[in-house]
JSON list of C-alpha atoms in Angstrom, two decimals:
[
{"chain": "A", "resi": 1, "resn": "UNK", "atom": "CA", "xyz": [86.66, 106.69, 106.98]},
{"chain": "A", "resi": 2, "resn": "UNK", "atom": "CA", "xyz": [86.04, 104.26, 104.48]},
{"chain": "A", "resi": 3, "resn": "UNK", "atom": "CA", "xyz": [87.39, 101.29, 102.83]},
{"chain": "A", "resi": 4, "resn": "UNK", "atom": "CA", "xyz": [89.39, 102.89, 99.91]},
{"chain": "A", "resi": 5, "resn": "UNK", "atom": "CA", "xyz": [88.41, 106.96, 100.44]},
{"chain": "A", "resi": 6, "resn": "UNK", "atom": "CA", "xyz": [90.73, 108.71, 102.92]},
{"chain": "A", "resi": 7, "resn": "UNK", "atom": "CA", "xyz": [91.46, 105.13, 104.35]},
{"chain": "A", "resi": 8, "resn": "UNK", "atom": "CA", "xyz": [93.30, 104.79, 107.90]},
{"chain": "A", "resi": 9, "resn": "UNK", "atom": "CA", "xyz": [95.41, 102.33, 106.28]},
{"chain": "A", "resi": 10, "resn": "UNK", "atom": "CA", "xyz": [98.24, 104.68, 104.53]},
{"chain": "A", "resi": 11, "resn": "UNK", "atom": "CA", "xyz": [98.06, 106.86, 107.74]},
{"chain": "A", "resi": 12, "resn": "UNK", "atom": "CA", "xyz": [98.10, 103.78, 110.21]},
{"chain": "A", "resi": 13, "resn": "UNK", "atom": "CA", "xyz": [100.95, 102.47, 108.36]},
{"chain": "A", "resi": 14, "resn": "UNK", "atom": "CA", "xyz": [103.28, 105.41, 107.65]},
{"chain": "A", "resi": 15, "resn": "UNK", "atom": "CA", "xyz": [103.16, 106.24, 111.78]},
{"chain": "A", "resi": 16, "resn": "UNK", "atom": "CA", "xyz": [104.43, 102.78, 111.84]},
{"chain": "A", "resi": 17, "resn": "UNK", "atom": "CA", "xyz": [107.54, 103.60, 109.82]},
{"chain": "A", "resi": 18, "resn": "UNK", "atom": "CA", "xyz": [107.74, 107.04, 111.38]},
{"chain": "A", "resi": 19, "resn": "UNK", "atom": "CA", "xyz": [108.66, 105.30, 115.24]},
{"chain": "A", "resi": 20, "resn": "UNK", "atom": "CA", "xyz": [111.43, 103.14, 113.23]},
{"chain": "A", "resi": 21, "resn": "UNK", "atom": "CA", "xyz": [114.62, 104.24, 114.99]},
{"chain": "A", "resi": 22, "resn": "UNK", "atom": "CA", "xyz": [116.18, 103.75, 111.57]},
{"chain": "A", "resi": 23, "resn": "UNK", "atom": "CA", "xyz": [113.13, 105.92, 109.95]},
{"chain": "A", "resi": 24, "resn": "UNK", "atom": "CA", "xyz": [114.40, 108.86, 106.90]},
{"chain": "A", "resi": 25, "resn": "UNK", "atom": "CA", "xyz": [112.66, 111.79, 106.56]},
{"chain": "A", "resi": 26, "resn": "UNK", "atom": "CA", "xyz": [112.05, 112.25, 102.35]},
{"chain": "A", "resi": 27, "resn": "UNK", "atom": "CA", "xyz": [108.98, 114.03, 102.67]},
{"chain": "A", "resi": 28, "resn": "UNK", "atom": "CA", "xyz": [110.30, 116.70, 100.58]},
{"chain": "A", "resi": 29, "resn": "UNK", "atom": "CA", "xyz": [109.14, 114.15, 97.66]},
{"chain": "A", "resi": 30, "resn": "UNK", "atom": "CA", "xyz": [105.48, 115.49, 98.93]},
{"chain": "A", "resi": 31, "resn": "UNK", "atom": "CA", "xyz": [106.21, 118.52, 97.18]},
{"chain": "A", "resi": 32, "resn": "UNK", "atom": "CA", "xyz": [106.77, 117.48, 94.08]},
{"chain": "A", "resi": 33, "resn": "UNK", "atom": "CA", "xyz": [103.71, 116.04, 93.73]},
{"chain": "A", "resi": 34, "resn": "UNK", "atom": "CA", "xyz": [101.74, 119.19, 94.66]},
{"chain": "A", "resi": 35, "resn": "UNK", "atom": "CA", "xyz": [102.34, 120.83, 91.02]},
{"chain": "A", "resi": 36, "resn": "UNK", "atom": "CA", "xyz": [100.02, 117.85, 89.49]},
{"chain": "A", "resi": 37, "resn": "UNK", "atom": "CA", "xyz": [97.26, 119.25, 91.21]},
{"chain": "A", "resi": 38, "resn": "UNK", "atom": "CA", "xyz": [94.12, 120.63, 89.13]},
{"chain": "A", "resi": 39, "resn": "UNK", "atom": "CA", "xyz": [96.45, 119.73, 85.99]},
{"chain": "A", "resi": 40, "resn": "UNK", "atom": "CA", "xyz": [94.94, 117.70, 83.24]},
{"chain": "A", "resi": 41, "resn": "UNK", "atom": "CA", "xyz": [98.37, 116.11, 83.14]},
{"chain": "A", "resi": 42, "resn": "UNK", "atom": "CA", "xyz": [98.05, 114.96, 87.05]},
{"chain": "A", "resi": 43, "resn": "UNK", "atom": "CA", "xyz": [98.56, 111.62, 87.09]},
{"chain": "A", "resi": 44, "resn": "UNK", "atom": "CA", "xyz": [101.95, 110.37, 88.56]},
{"chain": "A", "resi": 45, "resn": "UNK", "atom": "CA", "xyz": [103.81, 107.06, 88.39]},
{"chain": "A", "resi": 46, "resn": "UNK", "atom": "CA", "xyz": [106.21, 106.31, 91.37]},
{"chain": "A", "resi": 47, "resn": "UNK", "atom": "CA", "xyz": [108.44, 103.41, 90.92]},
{"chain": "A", "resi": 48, "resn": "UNK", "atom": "CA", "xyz": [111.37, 101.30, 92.22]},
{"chain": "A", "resi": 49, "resn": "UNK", "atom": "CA", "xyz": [112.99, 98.38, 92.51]},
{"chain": "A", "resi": 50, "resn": "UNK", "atom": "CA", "xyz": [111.77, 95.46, 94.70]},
{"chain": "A", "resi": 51, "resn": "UNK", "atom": "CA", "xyz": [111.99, 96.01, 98.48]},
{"chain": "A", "resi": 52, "resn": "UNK", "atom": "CA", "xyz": [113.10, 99.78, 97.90]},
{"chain": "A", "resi": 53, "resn": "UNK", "atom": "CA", "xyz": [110.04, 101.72, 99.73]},
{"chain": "A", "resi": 54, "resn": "UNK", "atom": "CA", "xyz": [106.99, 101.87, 97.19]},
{"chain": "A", "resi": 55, "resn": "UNK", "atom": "CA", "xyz": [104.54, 100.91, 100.13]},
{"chain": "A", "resi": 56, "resn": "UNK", "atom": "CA", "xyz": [106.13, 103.31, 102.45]},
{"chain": "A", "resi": 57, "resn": "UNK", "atom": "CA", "xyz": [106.00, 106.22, 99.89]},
{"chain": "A", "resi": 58, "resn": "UNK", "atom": "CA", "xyz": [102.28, 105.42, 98.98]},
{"chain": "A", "resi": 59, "resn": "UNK", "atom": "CA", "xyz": [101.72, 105.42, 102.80]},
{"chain": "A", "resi": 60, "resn": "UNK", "atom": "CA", "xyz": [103.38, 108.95, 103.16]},
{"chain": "A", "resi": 61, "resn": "UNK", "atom": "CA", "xyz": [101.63, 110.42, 100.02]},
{"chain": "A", "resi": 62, "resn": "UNK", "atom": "CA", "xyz": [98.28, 108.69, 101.48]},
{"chain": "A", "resi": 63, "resn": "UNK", "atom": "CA", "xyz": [98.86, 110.02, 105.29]},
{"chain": "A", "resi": 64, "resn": "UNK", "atom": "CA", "xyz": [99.80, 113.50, 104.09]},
{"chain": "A", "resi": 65, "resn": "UNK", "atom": "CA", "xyz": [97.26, 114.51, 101.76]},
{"chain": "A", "resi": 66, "resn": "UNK", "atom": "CA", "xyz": [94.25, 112.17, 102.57]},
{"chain": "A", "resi": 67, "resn": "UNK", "atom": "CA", "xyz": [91.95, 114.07, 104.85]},
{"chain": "A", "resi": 68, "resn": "UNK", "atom": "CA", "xyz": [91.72, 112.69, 108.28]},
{"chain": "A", "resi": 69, "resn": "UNK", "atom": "CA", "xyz": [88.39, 113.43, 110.86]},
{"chain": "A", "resi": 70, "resn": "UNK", "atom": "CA", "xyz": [91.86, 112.62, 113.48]},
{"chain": "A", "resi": 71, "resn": "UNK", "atom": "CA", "xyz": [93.12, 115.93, 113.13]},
{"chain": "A", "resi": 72, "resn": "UNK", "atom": "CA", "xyz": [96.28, 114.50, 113.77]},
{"chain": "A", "resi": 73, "resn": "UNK", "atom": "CA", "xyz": [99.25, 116.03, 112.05]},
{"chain": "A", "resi": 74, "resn": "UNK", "atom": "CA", "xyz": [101.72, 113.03, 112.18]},
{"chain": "A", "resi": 75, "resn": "UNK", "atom": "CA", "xyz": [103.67, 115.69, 109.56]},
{"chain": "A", "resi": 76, "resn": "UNK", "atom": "CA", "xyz": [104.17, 118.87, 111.74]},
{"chain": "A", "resi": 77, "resn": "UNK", "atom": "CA", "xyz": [108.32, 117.79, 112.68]},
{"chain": "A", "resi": 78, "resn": "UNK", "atom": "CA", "xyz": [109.02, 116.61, 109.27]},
{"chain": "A", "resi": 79, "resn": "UNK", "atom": "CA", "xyz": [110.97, 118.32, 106.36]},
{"chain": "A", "resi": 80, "resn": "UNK", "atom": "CA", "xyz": [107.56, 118.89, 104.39]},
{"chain": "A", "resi": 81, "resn": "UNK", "atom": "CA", "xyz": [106.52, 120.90, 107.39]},
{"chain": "A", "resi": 82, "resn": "UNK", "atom": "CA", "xyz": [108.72, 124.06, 106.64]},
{"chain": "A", "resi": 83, "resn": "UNK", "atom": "CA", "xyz": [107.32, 124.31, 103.22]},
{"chain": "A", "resi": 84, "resn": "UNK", "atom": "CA", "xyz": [104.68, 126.68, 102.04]},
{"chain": "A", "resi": 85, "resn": "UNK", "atom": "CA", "xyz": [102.29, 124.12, 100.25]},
{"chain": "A", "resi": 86, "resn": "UNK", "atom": "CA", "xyz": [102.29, 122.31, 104.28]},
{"chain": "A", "resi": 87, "resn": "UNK", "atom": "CA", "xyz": [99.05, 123.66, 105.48]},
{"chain": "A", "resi": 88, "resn": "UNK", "atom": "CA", "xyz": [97.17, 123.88, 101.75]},
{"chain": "A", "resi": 89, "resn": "UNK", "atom": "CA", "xyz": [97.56, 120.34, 101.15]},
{"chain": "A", "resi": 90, "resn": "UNK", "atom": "CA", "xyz": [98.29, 118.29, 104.46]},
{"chain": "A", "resi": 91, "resn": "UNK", "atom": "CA", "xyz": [95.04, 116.10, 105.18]},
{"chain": "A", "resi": 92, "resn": "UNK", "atom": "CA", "xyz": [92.78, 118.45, 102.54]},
{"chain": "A", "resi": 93, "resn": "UNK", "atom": "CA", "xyz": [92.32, 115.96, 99.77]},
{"chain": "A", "resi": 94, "resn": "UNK", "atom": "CA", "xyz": [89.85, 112.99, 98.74]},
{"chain": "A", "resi": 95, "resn": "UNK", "atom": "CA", "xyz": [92.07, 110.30, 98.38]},
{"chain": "A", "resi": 96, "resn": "UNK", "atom": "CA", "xyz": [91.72, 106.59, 97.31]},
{"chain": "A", "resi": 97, "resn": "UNK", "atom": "CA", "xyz": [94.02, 103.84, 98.46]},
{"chain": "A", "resi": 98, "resn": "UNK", "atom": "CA", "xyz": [93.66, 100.39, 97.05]},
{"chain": "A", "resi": 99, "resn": "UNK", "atom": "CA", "xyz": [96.89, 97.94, 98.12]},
{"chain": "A", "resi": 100, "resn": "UNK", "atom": "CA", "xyz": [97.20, 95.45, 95.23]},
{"chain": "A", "resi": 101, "resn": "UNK", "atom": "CA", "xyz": [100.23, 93.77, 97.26]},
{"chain": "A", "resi": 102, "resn": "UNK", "atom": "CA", "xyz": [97.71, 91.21, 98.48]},
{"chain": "A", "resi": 103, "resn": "UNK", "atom": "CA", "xyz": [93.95, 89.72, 97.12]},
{"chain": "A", "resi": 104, "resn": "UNK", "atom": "CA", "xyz": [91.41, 89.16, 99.77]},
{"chain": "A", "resi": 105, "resn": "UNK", "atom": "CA", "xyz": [90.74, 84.98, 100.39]},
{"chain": "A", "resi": 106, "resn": "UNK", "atom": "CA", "xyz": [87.33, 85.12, 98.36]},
{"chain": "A", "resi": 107, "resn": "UNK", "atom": "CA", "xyz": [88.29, 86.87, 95.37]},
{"chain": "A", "resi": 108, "resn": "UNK", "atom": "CA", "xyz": [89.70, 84.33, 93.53]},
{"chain": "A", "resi": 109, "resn": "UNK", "atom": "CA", "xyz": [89.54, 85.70, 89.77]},
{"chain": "A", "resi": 110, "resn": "UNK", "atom": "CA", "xyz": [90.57, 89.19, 88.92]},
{"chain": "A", "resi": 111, "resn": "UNK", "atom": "CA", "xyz": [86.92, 90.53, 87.67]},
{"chain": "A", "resi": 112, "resn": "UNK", "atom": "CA", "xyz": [85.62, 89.79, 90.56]},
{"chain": "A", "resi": 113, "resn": "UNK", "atom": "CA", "xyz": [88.89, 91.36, 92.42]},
{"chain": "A", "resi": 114, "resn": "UNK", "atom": "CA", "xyz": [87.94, 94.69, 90.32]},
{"chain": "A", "resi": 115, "resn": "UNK", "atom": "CA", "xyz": [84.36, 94.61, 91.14]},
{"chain": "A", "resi": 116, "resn": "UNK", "atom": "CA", "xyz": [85.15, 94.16, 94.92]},
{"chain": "A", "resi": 117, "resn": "UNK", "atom": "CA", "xyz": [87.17, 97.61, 95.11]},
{"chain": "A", "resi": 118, "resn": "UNK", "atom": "CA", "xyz": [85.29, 99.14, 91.98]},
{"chain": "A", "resi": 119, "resn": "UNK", "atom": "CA", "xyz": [82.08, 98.59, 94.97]},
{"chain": "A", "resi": 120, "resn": "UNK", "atom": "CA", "xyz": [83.85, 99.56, 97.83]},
{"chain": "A", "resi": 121, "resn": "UNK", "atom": "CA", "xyz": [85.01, 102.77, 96.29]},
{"chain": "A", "resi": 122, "resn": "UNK", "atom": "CA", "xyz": [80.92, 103.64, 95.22]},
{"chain": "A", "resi": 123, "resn": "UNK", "atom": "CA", "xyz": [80.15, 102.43, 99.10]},
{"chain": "A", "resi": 124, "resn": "UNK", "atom": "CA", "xyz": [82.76, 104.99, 99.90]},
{"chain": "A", "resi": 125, "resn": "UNK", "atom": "CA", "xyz": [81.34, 107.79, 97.81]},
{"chain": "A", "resi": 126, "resn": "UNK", "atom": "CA", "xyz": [77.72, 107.39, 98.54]},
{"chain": "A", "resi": 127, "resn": "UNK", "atom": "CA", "xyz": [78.90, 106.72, 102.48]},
{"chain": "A", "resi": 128, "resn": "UNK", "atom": "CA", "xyz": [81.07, 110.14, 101.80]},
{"chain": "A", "resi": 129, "resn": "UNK", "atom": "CA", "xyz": [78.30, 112.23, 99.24]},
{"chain": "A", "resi": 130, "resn": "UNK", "atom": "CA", "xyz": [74.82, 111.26, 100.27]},
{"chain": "A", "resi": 131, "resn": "UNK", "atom": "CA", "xyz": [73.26, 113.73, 97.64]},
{"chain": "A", "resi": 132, "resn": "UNK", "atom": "CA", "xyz": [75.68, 111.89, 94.94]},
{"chain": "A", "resi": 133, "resn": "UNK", "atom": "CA", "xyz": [73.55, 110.19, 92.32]},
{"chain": "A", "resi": 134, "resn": "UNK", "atom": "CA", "xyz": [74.46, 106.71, 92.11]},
{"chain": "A", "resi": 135, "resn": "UNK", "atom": "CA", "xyz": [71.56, 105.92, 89.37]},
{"chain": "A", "resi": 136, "resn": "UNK", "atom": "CA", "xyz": [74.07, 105.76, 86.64]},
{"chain": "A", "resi": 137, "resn": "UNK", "atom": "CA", "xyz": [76.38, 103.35, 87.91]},
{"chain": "A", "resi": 138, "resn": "UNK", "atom": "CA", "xyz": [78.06, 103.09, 84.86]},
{"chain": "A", "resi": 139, "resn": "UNK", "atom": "CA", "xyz": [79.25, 106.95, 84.57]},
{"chain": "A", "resi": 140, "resn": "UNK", "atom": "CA", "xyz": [80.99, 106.36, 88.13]},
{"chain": "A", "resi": 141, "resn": "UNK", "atom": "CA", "xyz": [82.42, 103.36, 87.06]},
{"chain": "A", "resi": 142, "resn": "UNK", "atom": "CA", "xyz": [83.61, 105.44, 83.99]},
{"chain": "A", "resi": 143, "resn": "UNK", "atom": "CA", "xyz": [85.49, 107.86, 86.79]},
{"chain": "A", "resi": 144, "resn": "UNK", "atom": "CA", "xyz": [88.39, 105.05, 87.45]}
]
């Protein structure tokens, strides 16, 4: 797993939540993200106030469609797991997680905050693609 590709973190972090005995199962929101796939349109802003469960929902949408090498299916008792889209999507996408709740000690200017994950995510893609052609830094860059 790397650093921002299919991360642990979202997973790690939504199992958290999921042993809360005060833990809500909205899942369901899963599938309305699943139309956005393959769309040219497919890009999707979730938002809410302050201390209403952005993390938490970025954790589930990470955990659920970020593939895992675990093989764990932390979703197979939740709502989501009665729907048809469950076994298409659940752990079967590339998925990049960067957590801008927090900057790391040594990045202490926001270019060099960019560079940092703009890095890790080409680490993560060569570490992920070995045959990937990483000559032309620049058109990867161009991806974000």
């Amino acid at each position: 797993m790397g650093m921002f590709l299919n991360s642990s973190v979202p997973r790690e972090g939504y199992k958290e939540v999921l042993r809360d005995p005060y833990f809500v199962d909205k899942t369901l929101i899963l599938k309305e993200l699943v139309p956005y796939f393959g769309k040219r349109n497919r890009y999707c802003c979730i938002t809410r106030p302050r201390r209403f469960g952005k993390t938490v929902m970025a954790n589930m949408v990470g955990a659920f469609f970020g593939k895992s090498d675990e093989g764990e299916r932390i979703f197979e008792n939740l709502a989501i797991s009665r729907e048809q889209e469950y076994k298409a999507h659940c752990h079967q996408h590339e998925t990049i997680y960067i957590d801008f709740s927090k900057m790391p000690k040594d990045c202490r200017e926001y270019e060099r905050y960019i560079a940092r994950i703009q890095n890790g995510i080409i680490e993560d893609l060569i570490a992920a693609y070995p045959d990937l052609d990483v000559r032309n830094y620049h058109k990867i860059i161009c991806i974000f």
